Short mmCIF file of C-alpha atoms in Angstrom, two decimals:
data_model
loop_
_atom_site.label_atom_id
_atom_site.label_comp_id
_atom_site.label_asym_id
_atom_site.label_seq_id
_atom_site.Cartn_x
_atom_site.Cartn_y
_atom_site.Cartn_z
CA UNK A 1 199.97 256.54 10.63
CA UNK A 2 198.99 254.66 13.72
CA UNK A 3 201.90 252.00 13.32
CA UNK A 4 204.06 255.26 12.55
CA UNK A 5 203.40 256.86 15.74
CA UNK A 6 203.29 253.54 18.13
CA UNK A 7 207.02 253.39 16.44
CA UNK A 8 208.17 257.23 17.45
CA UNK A 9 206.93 256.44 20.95
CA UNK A 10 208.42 253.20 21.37
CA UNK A 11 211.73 254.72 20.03
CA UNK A 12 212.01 257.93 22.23
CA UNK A 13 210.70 255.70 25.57
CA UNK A 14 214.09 253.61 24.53
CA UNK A 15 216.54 256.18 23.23
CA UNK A 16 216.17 259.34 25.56
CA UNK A 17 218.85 258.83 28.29
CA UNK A 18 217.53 258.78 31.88
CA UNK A 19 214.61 260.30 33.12
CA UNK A 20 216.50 263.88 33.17
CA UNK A 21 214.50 266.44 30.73
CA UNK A 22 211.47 268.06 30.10
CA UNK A 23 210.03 268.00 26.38
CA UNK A 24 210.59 271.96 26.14
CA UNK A 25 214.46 270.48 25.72
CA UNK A 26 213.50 267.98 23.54
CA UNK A 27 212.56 267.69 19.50
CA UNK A 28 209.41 265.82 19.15
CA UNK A 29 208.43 265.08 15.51
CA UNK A 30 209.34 265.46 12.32
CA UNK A 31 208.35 263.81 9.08
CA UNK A 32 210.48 262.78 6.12
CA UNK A 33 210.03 261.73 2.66
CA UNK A 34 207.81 258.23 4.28
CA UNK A 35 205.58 260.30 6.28
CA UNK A 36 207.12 258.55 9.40
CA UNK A 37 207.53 260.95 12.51
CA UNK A 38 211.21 261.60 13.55
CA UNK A 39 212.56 263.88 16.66
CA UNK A 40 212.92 267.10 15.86
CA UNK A 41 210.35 269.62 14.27
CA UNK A 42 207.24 270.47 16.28
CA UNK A 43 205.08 271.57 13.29
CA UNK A 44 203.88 267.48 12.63
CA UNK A 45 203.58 267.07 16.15
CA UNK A 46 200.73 270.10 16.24
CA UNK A 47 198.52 268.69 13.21
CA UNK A 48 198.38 265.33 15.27
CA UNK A 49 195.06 264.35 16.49
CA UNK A 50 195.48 263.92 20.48
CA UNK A 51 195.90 260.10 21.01
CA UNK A 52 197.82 257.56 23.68
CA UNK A 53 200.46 257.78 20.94
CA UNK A 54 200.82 261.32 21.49
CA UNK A 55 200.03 261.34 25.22
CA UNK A 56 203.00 258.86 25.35
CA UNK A 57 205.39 260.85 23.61
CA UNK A 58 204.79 264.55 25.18
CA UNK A 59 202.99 264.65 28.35
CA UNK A 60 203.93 261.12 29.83
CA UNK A 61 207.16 260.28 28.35
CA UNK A 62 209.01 261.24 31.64
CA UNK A 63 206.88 259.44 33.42
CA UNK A 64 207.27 256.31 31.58
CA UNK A 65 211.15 256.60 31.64
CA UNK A 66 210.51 255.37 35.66
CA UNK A 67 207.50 253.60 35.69
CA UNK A 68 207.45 251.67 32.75
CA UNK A 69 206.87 248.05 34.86
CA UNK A 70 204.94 247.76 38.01
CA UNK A 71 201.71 248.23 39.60
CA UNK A 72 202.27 252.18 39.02
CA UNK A 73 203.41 251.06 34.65
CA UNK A 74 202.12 253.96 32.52
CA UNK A 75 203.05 252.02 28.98
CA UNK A 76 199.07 251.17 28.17
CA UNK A 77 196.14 253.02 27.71
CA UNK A 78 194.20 251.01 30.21
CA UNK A 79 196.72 251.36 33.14
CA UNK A 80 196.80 255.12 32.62
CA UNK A 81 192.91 255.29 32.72
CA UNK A 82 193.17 253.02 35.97
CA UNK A 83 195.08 255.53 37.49
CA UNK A 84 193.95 258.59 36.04
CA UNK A 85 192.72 260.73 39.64
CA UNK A 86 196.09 260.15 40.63
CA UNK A 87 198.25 260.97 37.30
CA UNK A 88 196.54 264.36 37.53
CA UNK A 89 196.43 265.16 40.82
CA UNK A 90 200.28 264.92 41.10
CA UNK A 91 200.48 266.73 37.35
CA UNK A 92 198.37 269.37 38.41
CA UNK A 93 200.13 270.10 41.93
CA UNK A 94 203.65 269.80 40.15
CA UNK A 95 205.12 266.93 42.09
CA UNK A 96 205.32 264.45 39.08
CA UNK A 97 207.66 264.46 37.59
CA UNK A 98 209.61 264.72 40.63
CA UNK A 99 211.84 267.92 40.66
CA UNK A 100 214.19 266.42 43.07
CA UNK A 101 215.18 264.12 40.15
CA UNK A 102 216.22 266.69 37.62
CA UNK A 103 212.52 266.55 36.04
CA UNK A 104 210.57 269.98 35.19
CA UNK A 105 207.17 270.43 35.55
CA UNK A 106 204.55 269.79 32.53
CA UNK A 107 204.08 273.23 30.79
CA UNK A 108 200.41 274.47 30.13
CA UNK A 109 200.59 272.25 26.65
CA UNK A 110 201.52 269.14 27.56
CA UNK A 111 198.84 269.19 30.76
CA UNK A 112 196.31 269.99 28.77
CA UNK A 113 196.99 267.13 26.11
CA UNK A 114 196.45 264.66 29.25
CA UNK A 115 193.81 265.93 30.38
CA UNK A 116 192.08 266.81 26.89
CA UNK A 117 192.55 262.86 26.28
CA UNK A 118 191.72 261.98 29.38
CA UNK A 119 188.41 263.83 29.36
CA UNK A 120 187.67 262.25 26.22
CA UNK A 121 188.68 258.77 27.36
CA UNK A 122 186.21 259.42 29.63
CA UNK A 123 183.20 260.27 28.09
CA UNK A 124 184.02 257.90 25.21
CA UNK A 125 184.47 261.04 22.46
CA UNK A 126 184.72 259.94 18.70
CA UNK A 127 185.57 263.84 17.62
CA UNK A 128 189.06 264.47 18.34
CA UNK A 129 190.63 267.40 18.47
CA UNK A 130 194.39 268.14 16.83
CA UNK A 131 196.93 269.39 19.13
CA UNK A 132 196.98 272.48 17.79
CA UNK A 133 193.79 273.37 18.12
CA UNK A 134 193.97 273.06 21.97
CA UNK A 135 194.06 276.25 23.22
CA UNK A 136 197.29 276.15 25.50
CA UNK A 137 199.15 274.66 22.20
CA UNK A 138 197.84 276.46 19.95
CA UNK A 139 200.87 279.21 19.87
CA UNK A 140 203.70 276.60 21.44
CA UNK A 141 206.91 277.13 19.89
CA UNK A 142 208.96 274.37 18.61
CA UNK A 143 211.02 272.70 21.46
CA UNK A 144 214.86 272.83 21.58
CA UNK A 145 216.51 269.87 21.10
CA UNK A 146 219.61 269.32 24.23
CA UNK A 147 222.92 268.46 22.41
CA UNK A 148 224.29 265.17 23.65
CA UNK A 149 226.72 264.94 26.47
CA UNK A 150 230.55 265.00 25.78
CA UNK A 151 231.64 263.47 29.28
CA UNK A 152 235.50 263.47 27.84
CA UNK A 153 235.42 267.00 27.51
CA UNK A 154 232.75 267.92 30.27
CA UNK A 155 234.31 269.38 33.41
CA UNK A 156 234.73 266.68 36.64
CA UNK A 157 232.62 268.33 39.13
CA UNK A 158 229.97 266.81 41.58
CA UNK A 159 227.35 269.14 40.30
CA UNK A 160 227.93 268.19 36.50
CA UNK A 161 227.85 264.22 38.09
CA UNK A 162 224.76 265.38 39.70
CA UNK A 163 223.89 267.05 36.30
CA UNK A 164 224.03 264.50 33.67
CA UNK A 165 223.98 261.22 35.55
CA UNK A 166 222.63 261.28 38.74
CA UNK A 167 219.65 263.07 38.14
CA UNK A 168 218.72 260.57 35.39
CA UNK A 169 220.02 257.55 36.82
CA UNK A 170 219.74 257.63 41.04
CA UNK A 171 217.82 260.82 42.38
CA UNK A 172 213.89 259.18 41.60
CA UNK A 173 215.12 256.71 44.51
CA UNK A 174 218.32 258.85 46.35
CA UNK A 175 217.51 262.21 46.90
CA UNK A 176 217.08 263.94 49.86
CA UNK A 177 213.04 263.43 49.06
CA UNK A 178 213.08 260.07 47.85
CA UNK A 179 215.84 257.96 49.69
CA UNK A 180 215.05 255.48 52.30
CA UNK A 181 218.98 255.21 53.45
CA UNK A 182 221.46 256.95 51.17
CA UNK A 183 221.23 260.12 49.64
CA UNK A 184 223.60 260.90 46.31
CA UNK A 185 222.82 265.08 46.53
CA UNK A 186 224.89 265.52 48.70
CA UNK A 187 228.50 264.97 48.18
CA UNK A 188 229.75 265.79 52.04
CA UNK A 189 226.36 262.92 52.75
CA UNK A 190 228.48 260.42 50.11
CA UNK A 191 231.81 261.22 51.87
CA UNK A 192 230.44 260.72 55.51
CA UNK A 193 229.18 257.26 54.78
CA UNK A 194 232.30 256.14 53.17
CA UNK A 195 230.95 255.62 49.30
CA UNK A 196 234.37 257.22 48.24
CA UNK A 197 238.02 256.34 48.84
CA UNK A 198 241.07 257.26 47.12
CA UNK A 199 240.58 255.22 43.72
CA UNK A 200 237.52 254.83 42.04
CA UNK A 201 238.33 251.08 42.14
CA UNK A 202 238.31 251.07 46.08
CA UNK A 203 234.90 253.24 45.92
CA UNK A 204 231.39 251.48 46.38
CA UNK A 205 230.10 254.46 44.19
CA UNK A 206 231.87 253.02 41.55
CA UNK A 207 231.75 249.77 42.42
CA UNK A 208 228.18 249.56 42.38
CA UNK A 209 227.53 250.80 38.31
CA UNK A 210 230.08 248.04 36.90
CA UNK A 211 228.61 244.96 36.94
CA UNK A 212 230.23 241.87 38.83
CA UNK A 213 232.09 244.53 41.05
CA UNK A 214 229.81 244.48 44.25
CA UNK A 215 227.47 242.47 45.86
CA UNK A 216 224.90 244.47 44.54
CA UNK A 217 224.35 246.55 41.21
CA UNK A 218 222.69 250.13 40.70
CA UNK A 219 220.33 250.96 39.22
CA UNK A 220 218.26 247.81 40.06
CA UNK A 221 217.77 246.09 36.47
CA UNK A 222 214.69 244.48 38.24
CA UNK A 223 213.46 247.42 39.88
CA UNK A 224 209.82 248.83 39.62
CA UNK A 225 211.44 252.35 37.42
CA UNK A 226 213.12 250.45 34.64
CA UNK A 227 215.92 252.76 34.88
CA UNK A 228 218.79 252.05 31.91
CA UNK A 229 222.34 251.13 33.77
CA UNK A 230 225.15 254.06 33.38
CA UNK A 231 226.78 253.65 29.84
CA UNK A 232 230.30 252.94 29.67
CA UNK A 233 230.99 257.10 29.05
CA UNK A 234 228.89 257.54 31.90
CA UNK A 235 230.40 255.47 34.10
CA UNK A 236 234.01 256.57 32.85
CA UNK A 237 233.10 259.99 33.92
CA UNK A 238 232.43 258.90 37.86
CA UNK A 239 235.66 256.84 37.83
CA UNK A 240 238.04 260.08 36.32
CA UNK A 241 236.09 262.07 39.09
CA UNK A 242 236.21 259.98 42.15
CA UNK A 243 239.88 259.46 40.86
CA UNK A 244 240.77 263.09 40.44
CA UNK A 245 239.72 263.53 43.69
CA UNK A 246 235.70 263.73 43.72
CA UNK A 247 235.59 267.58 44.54
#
């Protein structure tokens, strides 16, 4: 069971796009005929006893979409111990996950799975409790799982760019919060510093995702987030937008 759920969490850290939503929009797990957990029913998830497998894969699994290298990695029991005053501080006053990134808070279940297994980290506990016997999870409903992304059908707007890319791929370093020099939420910001021209192919917002086109290439593959680059539908959907007129 313990190889089953170092698996699920290994698999959801590298298949959920982008660092975009919360786990109410998610599945979590599921079992089949194996007993291995899948995405997608919650009832497995709540007879789980709360471990770093679980912590992983509910209440951190945002977290580790961005800081999954790096003095601030999450990806190991020890490193989340080392930094535990500060993982709960920010939890606890809402700013991490970072709203201005597309994130949502941690609801009253998932905080209290951190800080249950935190507490018991802590005071070395051998008894541990099942999710759903914690109080605030004890009556969760099962989480809704967000339908992919059609981008050839989706609308070309800034705020569906914003949406489905940006806020997965950019906003943890370009927001209006976050950025040290340019900010992507604002498309009149974009305009003003010249990121878009007529064609997509004369654009350093496009230039920049396609690798080989510019000097440099975003996001950062050896940045401290370990951010995924855009996938080829992804970036697609910026090119037919800058080239149908970025509005």
């Amino acid at each position: 069971m313990k190889k089953a759920l170092l698996l699920v969490g290994a698999l959801m850290g590298l298949n959920l796009t982008g660092c975009s939503y919360a786990l109410e929009e998610l599945g979590v797990f599921k079992t089949d005929g194996s007993g291995l957990p899948q995405i997608g029913s919650f009832a497995a998830f709540r007879d789980q006893s709360v471990s770093f497998e679980v912590v992983k894969a509910t209440s951190l699994r945002t977290c580790q979409e961005c800081h999954a290298s790096g003095s601030r990695s999450m990806d190991t029991a020890e490193k989340v111990l080392a930094q535990k005053d500060s993982i709960l501080g920010a939890v606890q006053r809402e700013t991490m996950p970072p709203r201005s990134a597309g994130y949502k808070a941690l609801n009253a279940c998932e905080k209290q799975i951190l800080e249950t297994w935190l507490d018991d980290q802590t005071h070395d506990r051998k008894d541990v409790q099942k999710v759903k016997d914690l109080a605030a999870c004890a009556d969760a409903e099962a989480p809704k799982e967000k339908p992919a992304t059609d981008f050839k059908t989706l609308e070309l707007s800034f705020e569906n760019l914003k949406a489905e890319i940006f806020n997965a791929k950019c906003m943890v370093c370009h927001s209006k919060e976050t950025a040290k020099r340019t900010v992507l939420d604002d498309l009149q910001v974009i305009k003003e510093k010249g990121l878009i021209k007529e064609s997509a192919a004369d654009s350093v917002l496009y230039q920049i995702v396609v690798p080989g086109m510019y000097k440099r290439f975003m996001p950062p593959q050896n940045g401290k987030y370990g951010i995924k680059p855009l996938t080829p539908e992804e970036t697609d959907y910026l090119k037919r937008w800058i080239d149908a007129g970025a509005n």
